[in-house]
PDB file of C-alpha atoms in Angstrom:
ATOM      1  CA  MET E   1      70.370  74.076  82.271  1.00 54.00           C
ATOM      2  CA  LEU E   2      72.331  73.149  79.119  1.00 53.00           C
ATOM      3  CA  ALA E   3      69.104  72.643  77.180  1.00 64.00           C
ATOM      4  CA  ASP E   4      68.373  76.335  77.687  1.00 70.00           C
ATOM      5  CA  LEU E   5      71.584  77.159  75.816  1.00 66.00           C
ATOM      6  CA  GLN E   6      70.948  75.061  72.707  1.00 70.00           C
ATOM      7  CA  SER E   7      70.253  78.126  70.582  1.00 68.00           C
ATOM      8  CA  LYS E   8      73.803  79.306  71.311  1.00 67.00           C
ATOM      9  CA  VAL E   9      75.469  76.015  70.392  1.00 72.00           C
ATOM     10  CA  HIS E  10      76.739  75.306  66.876  1.00 66.00           C
ATOM     11  CA  SER E  11      78.171  71.956  65.792  1.00 72.00           C
ATOM     12  CA  VAL E  12      80.791  72.130  63.054  1.00 66.00           C
ATOM     13  CA  PRO E  13      82.003  68.769  61.701  1.00 72.00           C
ATOM     14  CA  TYR E  14      85.670  68.213  60.935  1.00 77.00           C
ATOM     15  CA  GLY E  15      86.918  68.700  57.403  1.00 82.00           C
ATOM     16  CA  ILE E  16      89.889  67.224  55.567  1.00 90.00           C
ATOM     17  CA  ASP E  17      91.912  68.146  52.500  1.00 89.00           C
ATOM     18  CA  LEU E  18      90.390  65.734  50.010  1.00 91.00           C
ATOM     19  CA  ALA E  19      93.295  66.261  47.631  1.00 91.00           C
ATOM     20  CA  ASN E  20      95.401  64.115  49.978  1.00 91.00           C
ATOM     21  CA  TYR E  21      92.979  61.183  50.015  1.00 94.00           C
ATOM     22  CA  ALA E  22      91.940  59.149  47.004  1.00 89.00           C
ATOM     23  CA  PRO E  23      91.045  55.541  46.167  1.00 89.00           C
ATOM     24  CA  ALA E  24      93.712  53.149  44.935  1.00 81.00           C
ATOM     25  CA  SER E  25      94.585  53.511  41.256  1.00 75.00           C
ATOM     26  CA  SER E  26      94.511  49.733  40.707  1.00 70.00           C
ATOM     27  CA  ALA E  27      92.388  46.810  41.884  1.00 61.00           C
ATOM     28  CA  LYS E  28      92.913  45.823  45.508  1.00 64.00           C
ATOM     29  CA  GLN E  29      94.405  42.428  46.245  1.00 57.00           C
ATOM     30  CA  GLY E  30      93.848  40.264  49.297  1.00 58.00           C
ATOM     31  CA  GLY E  31      91.259  40.688  52.012  1.00 68.00           C
ATOM     32  CA  GLU E  32      92.807  43.200  54.340  1.00 92.00           C
ATOM     33  CA  VAL E  33      90.694  44.738  57.073  1.00 98.00           C
ATOM     34  CA  LEU E  34      92.009  47.944  58.574  1.00 98.00           C
ATOM     35  CA  TYR E  35      91.611  49.805  61.851  1.00 98.00           C
ATOM     36  CA  ALA E  36      93.382  53.113  62.452  1.00 98.00           C
ATOM     37  CA  GLY E  37      93.159  55.311  65.514  1.00 97.00           C
ATOM     38  CA  ARG E  38      94.045  55.624  69.161  1.00 96.00           C
ATOM     39  CA  LEU E  39      94.345  52.450  71.205  1.00 98.00           C
ATOM     40  CA  CYS E  40      92.318  53.536  74.225  1.00 97.00           C
ATOM     41  CA  TYR E  41      89.196  52.770  76.208  1.00 96.00           C
ATOM     42  CA  TYR E  42      86.524  54.121  73.880  1.00 97.00           C
ATOM     43  CA  LYS E  43      87.790  52.896  70.503  1.00 98.00           C
ATOM     44  CA  GLY E  44      86.491  49.320  70.784  1.00 98.00           C
ATOM     45  CA  VAL E  45      89.584  47.586  69.411  1.00 98.00           C
ATOM     46  CA  GLU E  46      89.047  44.850  71.993  1.00 98.00           C
ATOM     47  CA  VAL E  47      85.727  44.108  70.272  1.00 98.00           C
ATOM     48  CA  LEU E  48      87.497  43.844  66.916  1.00 98.00           C
ATOM     49  CA  LEU E  49      89.961  41.371  68.434  1.00 98.00           C
ATOM     50  CA  ASP E  50      87.092  39.310  69.851  1.00 98.00           C
ATOM     51  CA  ALA E  51      85.593  39.270  66.359  1.00 98.00           C
ATOM     52  CA  ALA E  52      88.894  38.441  64.657  1.00 98.00           C
ATOM     53  CA  PRO E  53      88.696  34.604  64.860  1.00 98.00           C
ATOM     54  CA  ALA E  54      85.507  34.724  62.783  1.00 98.00           C
ATOM     55  CA  ILE E  55      86.706  37.338  60.263  1.00 98.00           C
ATOM     56  CA  ARG E  56      87.841  35.869  56.953  1.00 95.00           C
ATOM     57  CA  GLY E  57      90.683  38.242  56.270  1.00 94.00           C
ATOM     58  CA  ARG E  58      93.878  39.708  57.693  1.00 96.00           C
ATOM     59  CA  ILE E  59      93.476  42.592  60.120  1.00 98.00           C
ATOM     60  CA  THR E  60      95.917  45.475  60.394  1.00 97.00           C
ATOM     61  CA  ILE E  61      95.791  47.795  63.405  1.00 98.00           C
ATOM     62  CA  LEU E  62      97.456  51.184  63.118  1.00 98.00           C
ATOM     63  CA  GLY E  63      97.909  53.522  66.056  1.00 98.00           C
ATOM     64  CA  ASN E  64      99.206  53.710  69.579  1.00 98.00           C
ATOM     65  CA  GLY E  65      97.873  54.575  72.992  1.00 98.00           C
ATOM     66  CA  PRO E  66      97.488  53.500  76.613  1.00 98.00           C
ATOM     67  CA  TRP E  67      95.708  50.261  75.692  1.00 98.00           C
ATOM     68  CA  CYS E  68      98.388  49.038  73.295  1.00 98.00           C
ATOM     69  CA  LYS E  69      99.924  46.478  75.654  1.00 98.00           C
ATOM     70  CA  ARG E  70      96.627  45.041  76.875  1.00 98.00           C
ATOM     71  CA  LEU E  71      95.320  44.707  73.306  1.00 98.00           C
ATOM     72  CA  MET E  72      98.446  42.877  72.186  1.00 98.00           C
ATOM     73  CA  GLN E  73      98.084  40.585  75.203  1.00 98.00           C
ATOM     74  CA  GLN E  74      94.460  39.962  74.240  1.00 98.00           C
ATOM     75  CA  ALA E  75      95.569  39.013  70.726  1.00 98.00           C
ATOM     76  CA  GLN E  76      98.057  36.565  72.227  1.00 98.00           C
ATOM     77  CA  ARG E  77      95.417  35.011  74.485  1.00 98.00           C
ATOM     78  CA  LEU E  78      93.139  34.557  71.489  1.00 98.00           C
ATOM     79  CA  ARG E  79      96.052  33.039  69.537  1.00 97.00           C
ATOM     80  CA  LEU E  80      95.415  35.307  66.606  1.00 97.00           C
ATOM     81  CA  GLY E  81      98.990  34.992  65.372  1.00 93.00           C
ATOM     82  CA  GLU E  82      99.476  36.425  61.881  1.00 91.00           C
ATOM     83  CA  ARG E  83      95.755  37.111  61.494  1.00 94.00           C
ATOM     84  CA  VAL E  84      96.264  40.444  63.269  1.00 98.00           C
ATOM     85  CA  SER E  85      99.195  42.851  62.846  1.00 97.00           C
ATOM     86  CA  PHE E  86      99.905  45.789  65.158  1.00 97.00           C
ATOM     87  CA  LEU E  87     101.977  48.316  63.221  1.00 97.00           C
ATOM     88  CA  GLY E  88     101.908  51.211  65.685  1.00 97.00           C
ATOM     89  CA  GLN E  89     101.765  54.877  64.758  1.00 97.00           C
ATOM     90  CA  VAL E  90     102.587  55.527  61.110  1.00 97.00           C
ATOM     91  CA  PRO E  91     103.111  58.673  59.013  1.00 97.00           C
ATOM     92  CA  GLU E  92     100.037  60.077  57.304  1.00 96.00           C
ATOM     93  CA  GLN E  93     101.200  58.957  53.860  1.00 96.00           C
ATOM     94  CA  THR E  94     101.621  55.402  55.095  1.00 96.00           C
ATOM     95  CA  LEU E  95      98.122  55.571  56.597  1.00 96.00           C
ATOM     96  CA  ILE E  96      96.721  56.649  53.235  1.00 95.00           C
ATOM     97  CA  GLU E  97      98.577  53.847  51.437  1.00 94.00           C
ATOM     98  CA  ARG E  98      97.221  51.294  53.903  1.00 95.00           C
ATOM     99  CA  MET E  99      93.704  52.596  53.401  1.00 95.00           C
ATOM    100  CA  GLN E 100      94.126  52.355  49.650  1.00 94.00           C
ATOM    101  CA  ALA E 101      95.387  48.757  49.963  1.00 93.00           C
ATOM    102  CA  SER E 102      92.535  47.612  52.203  1.00 96.00           C
ATOM    103  CA  ARG E 103      89.012  46.487  51.436  1.00 96.00           C
ATOM    104  CA  VAL E 104      87.154  47.303  54.635  1.00 98.00           C
ATOM    105  CA  PHE E 105      87.711  49.870  57.368  1.00 98.00           C
ATOM    106  CA  VAL E 106      86.516  48.961  60.855  1.00 98.00           C
ATOM    107  CA  PHE E 107      85.588  51.578  63.438  1.00 98.00           C
ATOM    108  CA  PRO E 108      84.096  49.734  66.441  1.00 98.00           C
ATOM    109  CA  SER E 109      83.970  52.545  69.019  1.00 98.00           C
ATOM    110  CA  THR E 110      82.133  51.765  72.240  1.00 97.00           C
ATOM    111  CA  GLU E 111      81.622  55.028  74.115  1.00 96.00           C
ATOM    112  CA  ARG E 112      79.940  58.324  73.296  1.00 92.00           C
ATOM    113  CA  SER E 113      83.351  59.911  73.788  1.00 90.00           C
ATOM    114  CA  GLU E 114      83.566  59.070  70.080  1.00 91.00           C
ATOM    115  CA  ALA E 115      81.382  61.723  68.525  1.00 88.00           C
ATOM    116  CA  PHE E 116      82.507  61.683  64.887  1.00 90.00           C
ATOM    117  CA  GLY E 117      85.520  59.643  63.831  1.00 93.00           C
ATOM    118  CA  LEU E 118      88.074  61.520  61.740  1.00 95.00           C
ATOM    119  CA  ALA E 119      89.820  58.273  60.788  1.00 96.00           C
ATOM    120  CA  GLN E 120      86.664  56.857  59.247  1.00 97.00           C
ATOM    121  CA  LEU E 121      86.212  60.075  57.249  1.00 97.00           C
ATOM    122  CA  LYS E 122      89.722  59.655  55.837  1.00 97.00           C
ATOM    123  CA  ALA E 123      88.966  56.021  54.998  1.00 97.00           C
ATOM    124  CA  MET E 124      85.739  57.021  53.247  1.00 97.00           C
ATOM    125  CA  ALA E 125      87.635  59.612  51.200  1.00 97.00           C
ATOM    126  CA  CYS E 126      89.941  56.776  50.109  1.00 96.00           C
ATOM    127  CA  GLY E 127      86.910  54.816  48.940  1.00 95.00           C
ATOM    128  CA  LEU E 128      86.804  52.352  51.812  1.00 96.00           C
ATOM    129  CA  PRO E 129      83.410  51.106  53.005  1.00 98.00           C
ATOM    130  CA  VAL E 130      83.219  51.330  56.789  1.00 98.00           C
ATOM    131  CA  VAL E 131      81.895  48.881  59.356  1.00 98.00           C
ATOM    132  CA  SER E 132      81.254  50.914  62.486  1.00 98.00           C
ATOM    133  CA  SER E 133      79.325  50.721  65.709  1.00 98.00           C
ATOM    134  CA  ASP E 134      75.964  52.452  65.786  1.00 97.00           C
ATOM    135  CA  LEU E 135      76.964  55.184  68.230  1.00 97.00           C
ATOM    136  CA  PRO E 136      75.030  58.359  67.313  1.00 95.00           C
ATOM    137  CA  GLY E 137      77.929  60.497  66.076  1.00 93.00           C
ATOM    138  CA  VAL E 138      79.777  57.631  64.420  1.00 96.00           C
ATOM    139  CA  SER E 139      76.738  56.341  62.537  1.00 96.00           C
ATOM    140  CA  TRP E 140      75.754  59.884  61.570  1.00 96.00           C
ATOM    141  CA  LEU E 141      78.917  59.984  59.471  1.00 96.00           C
ATOM    142  CA  ASN E 142      78.871  56.335  58.365  1.00 98.00           C
ATOM    143  CA  ARG E 143      75.369  55.851  56.993  1.00 97.00           C
ATOM    144  CA  CYS E 144      74.336  52.207  57.081  1.00 98.00           C
ATOM    145  CA  GLY E 145      73.617  50.930  53.574  1.00 98.00           C
ATOM    146  CA  GLU E 146      75.022  54.066  51.959  1.00 98.00           C
ATOM    147  CA  THR E 147      78.667  54.391  53.031  1.00 98.00           C
ATOM    148  CA  GLY E 148      79.104  51.170  54.983  1.00 98.00           C
ATOM    149  CA  LEU E 149      77.401  49.025  57.592  1.00 98.00           C
ATOM    150  CA  THR E 150      76.691  49.641  61.274  1.00 98.00           C
ATOM    151  CA  VAL E 151      76.420  47.102  64.082  1.00 98.00           C
ATOM    152  CA  PRO E 152      75.378  47.287  67.738  1.00 98.00           C
ATOM    153  CA  VAL E 153      78.006  48.539  70.171  1.00 98.00           C
ATOM    154  CA  ARG E 154      80.203  45.761  71.637  1.00 98.00           C
ATOM    155  CA  ASP E 155      78.643  43.058  69.428  1.00 98.00           C
ATOM    156  CA  ALA E 156      81.677  41.121  68.182  1.00 98.00           C
ATOM    157  CA  SER E 157      79.560  38.550  66.353  1.00 98.00           C
ATOM    158  CA  ALA E 158      77.645  41.201  64.403  1.00 98.00           C
ATOM    159  CA  LEU E 159      80.913  42.992  63.658  1.00 98.00           C
ATOM    160  CA  ALA E 160      82.452  39.830  62.179  1.00 98.00           C
ATOM    161  CA  GLN E 161      79.345  39.124  60.122  1.00 98.00           C
ATOM    162  CA  ALA E 162      79.280  42.640  58.672  1.00 98.00           C
ATOM    163  CA  VAL E 163      82.990  42.580  57.796  1.00 98.00           C
ATOM    164  CA  ASN E 164      82.683  39.134  56.185  1.00 98.00           C
ATOM    165  CA  ARG E 165      79.668  40.289  54.207  1.00 98.00           C
ATOM    166  CA  LEU E 166      81.682  43.103  52.667  1.00 97.00           C
ATOM    167  CA  LEU E 167      84.736  40.927  52.047  1.00 96.00           C
ATOM    168  CA  ALA E 168      82.579  38.402  50.197  1.00 96.00           C
ATOM    169  CA  ASP E 169      80.452  40.807  48.146  1.00 97.00           C
ATOM    170  CA  ALA E 170      82.469  42.844  45.649  1.00 95.00           C
ATOM    171  CA  ASP E 171      79.376  44.528  44.221  1.00 97.00           C
ATOM    172  CA  LEU E 172      78.264  45.733  47.649  1.00 98.00           C
ATOM    173  CA  ARG E 173      81.777  46.946  48.427  1.00 96.00           C
ATOM    174  CA  GLU E 174      81.834  48.957  45.213  1.00 96.00           C
ATOM    175  CA  GLN E 175      78.392  50.434  45.886  1.00 98.00           C
ATOM    176  CA  LEU E 176      79.343  51.486  49.403  1.00 98.00           C
ATOM    177  CA  SER E 177      82.755  52.702  48.252  1.00 97.00           C
ATOM    178  CA  LEU E 178      81.091  55.145  45.868  1.00 97.00           C
ATOM    179  CA  GLY E 179      78.724  56.239  48.621  1.00 98.00           C
ATOM    180  CA  ALA E 180      81.608  56.694  51.053  1.00 98.00           C
ATOM    181  CA  ARG E 181      83.512  58.911  48.630  1.00 97.00           C
ATOM    182  CA  ALA E 182      80.426  61.013  47.928  1.00 97.00           C
ATOM    183  CA  ARG E 183      79.756  61.441  51.644  1.00 97.00           C
ATOM    184  CA  ALA E 184      83.378  62.419  52.330  1.00 97.00           C
ATOM    185  CA  LYS E 185      83.131  65.238  49.786  1.00 95.00           C
ATOM    186  CA  GLN E 186      80.719  66.993  52.160  1.00 94.00           C
ATOM    187  CA  PHE E 187      83.495  67.410  54.757  1.00 92.00           C
ATOM    188  CA  THR E 188      86.188  69.578  53.234  1.00 82.00           C
ATOM    189  CA  LEU E 189      88.497  72.021  54.958  1.00 75.00           C
ATOM    190  CA  SER E 190      86.951  74.876  53.005  1.00 79.00           C
ATOM    191  CA  THR E 191      83.436  73.918  54.098  1.00 79.00           C
ATOM    192  CA  MET E 192      84.554  73.728  57.729  1.00 73.00           C
ATOM    193  CA  ALA E 193      86.293  77.118  57.497  1.00 70.00           C
ATOM    194  CA  GLN E 194      83.317  78.775  55.807  1.00 77.00           C
ATOM    195  CA  THR E 195      80.930  77.422  58.418  1.00 69.00           C
ATOM    196  CA  ILE E 196      83.083  78.660  61.300  1.00 65.00           C
ATOM    197  CA  GLY E 197      83.498  82.005  59.588  1.00 75.00           C
ATOM    198  CA  GLY E 198      79.735  82.310  59.225  1.00 72.00           C
ATOM    199  CA  ILE E 199      79.251  81.618  62.922  1.00 63.00           C
ATOM    200  CA  TYR E 200      81.823  84.246  63.876  1.00 66.00           C
ATOM    201  CA  ALA E 201      80.155  86.751  61.569  1.00 75.00           C
ATOM    202  CA  SER E 202      76.742  86.087  63.078  1.00 75.00           C
ATOM    203  CA  VAL E 203      77.913  86.980  66.596  1.00 73.00           C
ATOM    204  CA  ALA E 204      80.147  89.901  65.642  1.00 66.00           C
TER     205      ALA E 204
END
């Protein structure tokens, strides 16, 4: 039934104001790995925590949601200690500053409820290479080998390996950072508005 309506369906990706997002002005220090987003069933933060013991860098988790308590309990069970910091919901400017201070952004979503990933777009605009799951919508934005790396859904070992690869390889990080910024430039607010306006005009 829905297949018969495909000609009437238009997909318009999100856009952001790129003027608000930019890479850090100075070299990044440390090996910080960042996750930002809702703490809920489809985001895959539990997979990141399972990967954390093998990741050679500090992990910061920004965001809040119904899974916050269970994820913090998981971190305690795994005895992650200071390796993982939960900072809760933060203002947008603080989010940008954290992205600029980090080296890798992790987006390990596990369900097709995640169809794009606005947080990873913001990270890409800040010049962060992304390690994401290979869900269709997520990996459509984060192109493996161009803007970051992708790993199989729920594969904590592969996630840790990909993150460690980027932490250890400055040249690869720089290459993917440039690719991430270039990709992000395709998703501006003006492009989104023009596309929607064109759709409205076509059905007027």
